[in-house]
mmCIF file of C-alpha atoms in Angstrom:
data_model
loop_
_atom_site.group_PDB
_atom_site.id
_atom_site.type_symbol
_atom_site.label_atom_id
_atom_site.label_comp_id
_atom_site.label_asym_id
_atom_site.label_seq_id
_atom_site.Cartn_x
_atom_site.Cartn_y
_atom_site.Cartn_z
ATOM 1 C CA UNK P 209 -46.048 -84.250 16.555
ATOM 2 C CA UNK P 210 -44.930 -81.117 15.095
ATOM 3 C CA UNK P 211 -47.314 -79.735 12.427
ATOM 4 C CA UNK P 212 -45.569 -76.907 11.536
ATOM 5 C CA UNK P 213 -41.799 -76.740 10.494
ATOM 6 C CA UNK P 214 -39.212 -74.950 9.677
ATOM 7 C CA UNK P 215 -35.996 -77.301 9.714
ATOM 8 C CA UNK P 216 -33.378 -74.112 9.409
ATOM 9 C CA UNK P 217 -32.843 -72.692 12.909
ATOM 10 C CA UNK P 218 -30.957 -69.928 11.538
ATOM 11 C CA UNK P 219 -29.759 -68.432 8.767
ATOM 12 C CA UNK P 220 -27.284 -65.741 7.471
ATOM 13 C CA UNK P 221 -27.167 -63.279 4.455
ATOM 14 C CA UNK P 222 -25.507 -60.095 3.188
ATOM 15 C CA UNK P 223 -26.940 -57.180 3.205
ATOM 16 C CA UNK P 224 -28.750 -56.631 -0.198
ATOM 17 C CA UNK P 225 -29.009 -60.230 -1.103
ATOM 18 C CA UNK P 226 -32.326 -62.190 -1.187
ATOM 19 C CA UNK P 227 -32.963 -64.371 2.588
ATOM 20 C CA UNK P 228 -35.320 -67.399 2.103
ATOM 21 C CA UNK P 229 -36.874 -68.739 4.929
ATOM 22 C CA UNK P 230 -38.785 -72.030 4.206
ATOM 23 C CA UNK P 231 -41.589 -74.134 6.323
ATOM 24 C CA UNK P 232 -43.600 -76.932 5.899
ATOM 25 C CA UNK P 233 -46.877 -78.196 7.456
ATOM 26 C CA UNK P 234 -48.664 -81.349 7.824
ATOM 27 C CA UNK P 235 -52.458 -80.866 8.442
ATOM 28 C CA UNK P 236 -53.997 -80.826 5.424
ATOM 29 C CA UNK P 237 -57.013 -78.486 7.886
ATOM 30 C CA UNK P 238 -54.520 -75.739 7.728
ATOM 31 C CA UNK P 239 -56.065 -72.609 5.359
ATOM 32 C CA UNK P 240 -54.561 -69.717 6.502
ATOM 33 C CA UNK P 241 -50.644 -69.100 6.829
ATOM 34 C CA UNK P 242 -48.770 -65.801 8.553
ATOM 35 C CA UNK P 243 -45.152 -64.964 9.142
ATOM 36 C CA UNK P 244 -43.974 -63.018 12.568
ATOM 37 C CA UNK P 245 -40.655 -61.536 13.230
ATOM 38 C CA UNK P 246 -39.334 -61.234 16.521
ATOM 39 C CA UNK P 247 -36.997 -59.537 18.326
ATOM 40 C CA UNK P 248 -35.425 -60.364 21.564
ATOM 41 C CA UNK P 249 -37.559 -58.821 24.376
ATOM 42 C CA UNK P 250 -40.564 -58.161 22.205
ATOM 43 C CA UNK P 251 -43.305 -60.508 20.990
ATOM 44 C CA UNK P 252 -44.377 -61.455 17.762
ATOM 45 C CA UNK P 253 -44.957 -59.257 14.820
ATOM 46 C CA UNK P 254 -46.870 -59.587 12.146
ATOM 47 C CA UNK P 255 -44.995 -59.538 8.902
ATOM 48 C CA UNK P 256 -47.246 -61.028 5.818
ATOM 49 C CA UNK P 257 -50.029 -64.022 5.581
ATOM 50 C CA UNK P 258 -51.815 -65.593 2.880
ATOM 51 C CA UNK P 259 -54.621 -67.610 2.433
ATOM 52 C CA UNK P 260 -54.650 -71.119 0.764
ATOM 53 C CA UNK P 261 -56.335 -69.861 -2.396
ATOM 54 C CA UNK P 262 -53.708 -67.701 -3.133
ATOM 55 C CA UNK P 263 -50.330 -68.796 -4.239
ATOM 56 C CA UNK P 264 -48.422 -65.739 -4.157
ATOM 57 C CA UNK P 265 -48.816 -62.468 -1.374
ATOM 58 C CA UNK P 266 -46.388 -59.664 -1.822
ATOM 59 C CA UNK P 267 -46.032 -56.540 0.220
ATOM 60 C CA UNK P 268 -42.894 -54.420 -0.444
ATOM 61 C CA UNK P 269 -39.827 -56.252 0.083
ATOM 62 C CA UNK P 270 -41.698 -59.386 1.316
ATOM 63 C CA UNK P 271 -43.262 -61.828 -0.437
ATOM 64 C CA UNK P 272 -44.946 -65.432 0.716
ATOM 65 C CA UNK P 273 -45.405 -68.411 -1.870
ATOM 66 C CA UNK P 274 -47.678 -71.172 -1.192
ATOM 67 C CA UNK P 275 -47.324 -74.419 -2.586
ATOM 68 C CA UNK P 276 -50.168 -76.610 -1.182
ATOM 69 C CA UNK P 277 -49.443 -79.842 -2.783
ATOM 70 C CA UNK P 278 -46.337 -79.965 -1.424
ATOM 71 C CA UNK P 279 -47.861 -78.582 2.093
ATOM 72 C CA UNK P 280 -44.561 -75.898 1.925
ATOM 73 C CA UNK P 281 -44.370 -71.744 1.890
ATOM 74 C CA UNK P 282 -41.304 -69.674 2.143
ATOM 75 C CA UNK P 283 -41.049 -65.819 2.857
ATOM 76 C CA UNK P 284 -38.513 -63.916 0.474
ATOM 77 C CA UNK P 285 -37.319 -60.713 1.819
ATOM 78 C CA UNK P 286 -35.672 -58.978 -0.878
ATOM 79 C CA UNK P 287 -33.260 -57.050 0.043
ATOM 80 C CA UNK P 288 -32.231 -58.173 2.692
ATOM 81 C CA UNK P 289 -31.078 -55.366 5.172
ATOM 82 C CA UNK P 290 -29.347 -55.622 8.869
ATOM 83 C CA UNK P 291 -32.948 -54.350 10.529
ATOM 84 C CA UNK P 292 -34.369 -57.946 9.422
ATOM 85 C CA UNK P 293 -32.419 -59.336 11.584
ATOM 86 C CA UNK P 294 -34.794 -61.124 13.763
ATOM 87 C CA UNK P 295 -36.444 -64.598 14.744
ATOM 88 C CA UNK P 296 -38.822 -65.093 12.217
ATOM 89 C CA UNK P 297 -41.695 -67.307 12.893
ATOM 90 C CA UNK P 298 -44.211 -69.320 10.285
ATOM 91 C CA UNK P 299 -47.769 -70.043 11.878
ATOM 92 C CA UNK P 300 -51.018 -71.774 10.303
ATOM 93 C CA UNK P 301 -54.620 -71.828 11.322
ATOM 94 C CA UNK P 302 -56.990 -73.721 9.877
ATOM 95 C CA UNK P 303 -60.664 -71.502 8.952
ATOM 96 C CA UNK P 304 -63.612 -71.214 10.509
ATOM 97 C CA UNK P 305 -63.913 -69.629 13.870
ATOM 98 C CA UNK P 306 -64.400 -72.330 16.100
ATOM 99 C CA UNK P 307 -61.237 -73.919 15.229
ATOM 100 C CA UNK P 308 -59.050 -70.690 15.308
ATOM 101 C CA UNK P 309 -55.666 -70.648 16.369
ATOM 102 C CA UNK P 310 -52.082 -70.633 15.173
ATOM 103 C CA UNK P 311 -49.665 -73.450 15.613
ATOM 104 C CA UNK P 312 -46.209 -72.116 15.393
ATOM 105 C CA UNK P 313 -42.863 -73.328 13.298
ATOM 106 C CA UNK P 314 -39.749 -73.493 16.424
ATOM 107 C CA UNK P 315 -38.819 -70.138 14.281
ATOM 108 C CA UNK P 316 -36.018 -69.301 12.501
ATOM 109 C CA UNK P 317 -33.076 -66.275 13.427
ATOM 110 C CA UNK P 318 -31.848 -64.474 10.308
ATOM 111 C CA UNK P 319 -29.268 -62.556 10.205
ATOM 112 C CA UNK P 320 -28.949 -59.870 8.230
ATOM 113 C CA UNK P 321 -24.808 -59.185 7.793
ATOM 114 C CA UNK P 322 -24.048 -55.770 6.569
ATOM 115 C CA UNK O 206 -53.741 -46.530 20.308
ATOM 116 C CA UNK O 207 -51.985 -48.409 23.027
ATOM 117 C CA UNK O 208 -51.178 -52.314 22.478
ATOM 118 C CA UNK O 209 -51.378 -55.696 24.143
ATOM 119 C CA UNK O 210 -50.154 -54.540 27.703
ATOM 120 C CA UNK O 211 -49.091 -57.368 29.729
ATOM 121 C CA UNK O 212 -48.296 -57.417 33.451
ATOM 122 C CA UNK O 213 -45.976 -58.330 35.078
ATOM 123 C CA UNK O 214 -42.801 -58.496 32.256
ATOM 124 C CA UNK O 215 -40.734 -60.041 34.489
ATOM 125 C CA UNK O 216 -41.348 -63.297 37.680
ATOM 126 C CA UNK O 217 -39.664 -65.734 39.790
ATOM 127 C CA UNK O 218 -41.581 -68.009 41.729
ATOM 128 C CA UNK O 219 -40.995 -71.349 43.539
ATOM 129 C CA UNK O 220 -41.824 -74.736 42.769
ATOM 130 C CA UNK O 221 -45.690 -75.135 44.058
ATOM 131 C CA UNK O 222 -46.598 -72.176 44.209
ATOM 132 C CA UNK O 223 -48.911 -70.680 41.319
ATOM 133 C CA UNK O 224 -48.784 -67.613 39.452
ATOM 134 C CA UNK O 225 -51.458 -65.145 37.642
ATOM 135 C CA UNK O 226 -50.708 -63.212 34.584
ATOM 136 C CA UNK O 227 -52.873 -60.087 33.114
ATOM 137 C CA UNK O 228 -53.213 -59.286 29.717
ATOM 138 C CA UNK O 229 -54.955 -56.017 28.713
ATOM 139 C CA UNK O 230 -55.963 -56.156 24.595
ATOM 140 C CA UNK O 231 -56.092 -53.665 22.549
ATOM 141 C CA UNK O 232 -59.192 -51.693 22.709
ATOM 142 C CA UNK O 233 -61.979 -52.784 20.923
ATOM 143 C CA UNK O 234 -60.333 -56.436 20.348
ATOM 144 C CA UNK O 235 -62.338 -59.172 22.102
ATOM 145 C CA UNK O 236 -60.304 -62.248 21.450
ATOM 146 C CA UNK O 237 -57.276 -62.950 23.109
ATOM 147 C CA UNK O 238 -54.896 -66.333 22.681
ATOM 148 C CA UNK O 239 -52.433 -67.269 25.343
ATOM 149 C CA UNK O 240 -48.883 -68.849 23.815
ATOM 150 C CA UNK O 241 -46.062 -70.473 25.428
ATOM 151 C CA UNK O 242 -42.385 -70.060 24.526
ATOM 152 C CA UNK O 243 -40.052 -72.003 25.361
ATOM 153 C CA UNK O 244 -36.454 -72.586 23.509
ATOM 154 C CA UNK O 245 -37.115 -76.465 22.941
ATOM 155 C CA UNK O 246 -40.817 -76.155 21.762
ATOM 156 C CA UNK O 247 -41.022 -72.829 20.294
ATOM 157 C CA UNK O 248 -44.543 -71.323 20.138
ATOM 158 C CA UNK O 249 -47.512 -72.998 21.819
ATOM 159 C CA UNK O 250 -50.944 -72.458 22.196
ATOM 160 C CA UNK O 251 -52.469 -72.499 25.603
ATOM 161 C CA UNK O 252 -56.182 -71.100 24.884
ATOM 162 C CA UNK O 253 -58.002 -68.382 23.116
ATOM 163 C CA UNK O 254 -61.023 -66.452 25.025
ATOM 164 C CA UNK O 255 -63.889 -64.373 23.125
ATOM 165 C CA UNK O 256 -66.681 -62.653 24.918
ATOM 166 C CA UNK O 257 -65.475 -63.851 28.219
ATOM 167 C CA UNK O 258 -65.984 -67.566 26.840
ATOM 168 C CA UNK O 259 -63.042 -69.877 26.236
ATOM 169 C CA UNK O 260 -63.331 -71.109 22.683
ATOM 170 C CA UNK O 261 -59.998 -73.025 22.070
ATOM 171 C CA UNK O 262 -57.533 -75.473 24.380
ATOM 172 C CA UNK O 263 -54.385 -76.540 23.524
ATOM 173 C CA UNK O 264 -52.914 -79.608 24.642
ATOM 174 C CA UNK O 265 -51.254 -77.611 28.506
ATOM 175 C CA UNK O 266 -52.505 -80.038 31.699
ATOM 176 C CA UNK O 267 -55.735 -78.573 33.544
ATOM 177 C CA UNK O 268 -52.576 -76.584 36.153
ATOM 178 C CA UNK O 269 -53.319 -73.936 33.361
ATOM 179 C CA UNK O 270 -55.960 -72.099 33.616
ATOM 180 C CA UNK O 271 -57.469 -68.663 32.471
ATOM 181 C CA UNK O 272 -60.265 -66.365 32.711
ATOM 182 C CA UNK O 273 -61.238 -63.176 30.469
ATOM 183 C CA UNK O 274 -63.676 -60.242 31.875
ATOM 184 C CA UNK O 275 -66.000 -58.020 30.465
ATOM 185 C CA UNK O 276 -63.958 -56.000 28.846
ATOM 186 C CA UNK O 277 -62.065 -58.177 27.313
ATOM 187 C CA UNK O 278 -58.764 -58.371 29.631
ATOM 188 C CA UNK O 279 -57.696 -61.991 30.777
ATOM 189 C CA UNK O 280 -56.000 -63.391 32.683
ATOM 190 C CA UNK O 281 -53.476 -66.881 32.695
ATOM 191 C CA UNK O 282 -53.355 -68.940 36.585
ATOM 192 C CA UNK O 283 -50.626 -71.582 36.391
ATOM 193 C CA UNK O 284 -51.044 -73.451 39.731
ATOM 194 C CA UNK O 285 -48.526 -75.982 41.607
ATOM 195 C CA UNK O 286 -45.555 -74.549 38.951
ATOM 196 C CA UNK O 287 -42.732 -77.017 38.115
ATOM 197 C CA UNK O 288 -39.341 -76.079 36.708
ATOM 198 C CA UNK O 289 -40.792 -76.768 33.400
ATOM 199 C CA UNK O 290 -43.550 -73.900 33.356
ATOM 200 C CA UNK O 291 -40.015 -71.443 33.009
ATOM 201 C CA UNK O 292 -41.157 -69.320 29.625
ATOM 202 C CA UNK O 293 -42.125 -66.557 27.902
ATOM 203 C CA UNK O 294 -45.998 -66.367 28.439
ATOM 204 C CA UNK O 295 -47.568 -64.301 25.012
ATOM 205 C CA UNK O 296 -51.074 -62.680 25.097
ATOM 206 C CA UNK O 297 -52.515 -61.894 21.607
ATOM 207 C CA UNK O 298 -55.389 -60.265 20.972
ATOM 208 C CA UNK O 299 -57.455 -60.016 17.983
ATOM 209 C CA UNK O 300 -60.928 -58.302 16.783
ATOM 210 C CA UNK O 301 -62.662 -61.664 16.042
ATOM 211 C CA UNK O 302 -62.043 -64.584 15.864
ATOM 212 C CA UNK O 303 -61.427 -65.691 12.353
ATOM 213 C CA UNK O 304 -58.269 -67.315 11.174
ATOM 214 C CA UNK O 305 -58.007 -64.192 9.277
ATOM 215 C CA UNK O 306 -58.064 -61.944 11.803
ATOM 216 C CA UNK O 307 -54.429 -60.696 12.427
ATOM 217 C CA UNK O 308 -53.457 -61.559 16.125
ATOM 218 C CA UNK O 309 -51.394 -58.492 18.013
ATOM 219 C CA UNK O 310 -48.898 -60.035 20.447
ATOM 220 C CA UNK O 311 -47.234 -57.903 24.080
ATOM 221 C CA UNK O 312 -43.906 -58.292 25.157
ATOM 222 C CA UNK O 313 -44.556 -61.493 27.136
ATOM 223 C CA UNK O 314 -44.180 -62.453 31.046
ATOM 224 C CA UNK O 315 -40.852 -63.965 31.203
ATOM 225 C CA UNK O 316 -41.773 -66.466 34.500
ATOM 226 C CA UNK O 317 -38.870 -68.216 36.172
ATOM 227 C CA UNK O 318 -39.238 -70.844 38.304
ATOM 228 C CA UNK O 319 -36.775 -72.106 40.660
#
C-alpha cells in the first residue's frame, strides 16, 4: 500500500519554463511534507518542506503548495534551468517524535532541456 | 563540517552470506534513519536510532538489523542476503528527532548480491 505518490515518473521542460511536479498521500497522520532532489551517485537532498498548517512555502525559485483536503502538494520550480535536472523525491512524516520518519513517493526525474 | 560519511560506497556479496554497513552522522546529530532504494519500490524506511536506542521499524524482515554507538555512528547487518537485498542502502542523520527536523542523507552503499 503505497502512501505516498507521485504517478509521473518523469518529466521534461525547457529551460526557463515553469516544471510541476505533483504527489499525493493517503494517511490522513501525515503533518509534515519535504521535497529531495537527487542526483545519480549522491543521496537525497533537501530541497523545501512545509508543514500542514501552511498552504504555501516559497524559497527562491521553489515553491510547495499544500492542499490537505485533497491530500495533494506539488513543487513549482520556476525557472526551470538544466542544473534541476534531477530525481526529485516527495516524502511525509507524520508529528510527534515517536512516530518520526519519512515515507517516500517512487520519485520523479525532471529534466531540465536547455 | 563534514557530512553523512558512509562506508563502504560500493559491495558484492553472495547469496547467504551477510553484510555490515557504517554510517558516520554529522557531528552533533544523534538520530540517524536507514532507507532502502530500490528501482521498483523507491525509498524505504528500514529504522531510525536516537541515543543508541532504536525508536522506529519499518516493515524489512528481522534479517535486518542495526545498531548505533555512543557517538552516534550506526551501523546496518543484513544477514543470510537474497538477490532481493541488491540496493542503494541511505543513512540520514538528523539533530532530533522531530518530523521537523531536516534529515541529511550520504551517498549510499550500493550492495550487490549475486
Amino acid at each position: 500500500d503505497q502512501q505516498v505518490k507521485q504517478n509521473s515518473p518523469s518529466l521534461s521542460v525547457q529551460e526557463g519554463r515553469i516544471s510541476i511536479l505533483n504527489c499525493d498521500y493517503t494517511n490522513s497522520m501525515f503533518d509534515y511534507f519535504l521535497w529531495y532532489k537527487k542526483y545519480p551517485a549522491e543521496g537525497p537532498t533537501f530541497l523545501i518542506s512545509i508543514s500542514s498548517i501552511k498552504d504555501k512555502n516559497e524559497d527562491g525559485r521553489f515553491t510547495v503548495f499544500l492542499n490537505k483536503s485533497a491530500k495533494h502538494l506539488s513543487l513549482h520550480i520556476v525557472p526551470s534551468q538544466p542544473g534541476d535536472s534531477a530525481v526529485y523525491f516527495c516524502a511525509a512524516s507524520p508529528s510527534g517524535g515517536s512516530n518520526y520518519k519519512l515515507t517516500f513517493g517512487k520519485g520523479t526525474l525532471l529534466t531540465v532541456n536547455p | 563540517k563534514a557530512g553523512v560519511t558512509q562506508t563502504p560506497r560500493y559491495l558484492i556479496k553472495t547469496r547467504g552470506q551477510q553484510v555490515t554497513l557504517s554510517c558516520s552522522p554529522i557531528s552533533g546529530h544523534r538520530s540517524v534513519s536507514w532507507y532502502q532504494q530500490t528501482p521498483g519500490q523507491g525509498l524505504q524506511f528500514l529504522f531510525e536510532y536516537f541515543s543508541e536506542t532504536q525508536r522506529n521499524k519499518g516493515n524489512f524482515p528481522g534479517r535486518f538489523s542495526g545498531r548505533q554507538f555512543s557517538n552516534s555512528r550506526s551501523e546496518m547487518n543484513v544477514s543470510t542476503l537474497e538477490l532481493g537485498d541488491s540496493a542503494l542502502y541511505l543513512c540520514a542523520s538528523s539533530l532530533g528527532w522531530g518530523a521537523d527536523t531536516e534529515a541529511f542523507f550520504g551517498q549510499g552503499t550500493r550492495l550487490t548480491v549475486v
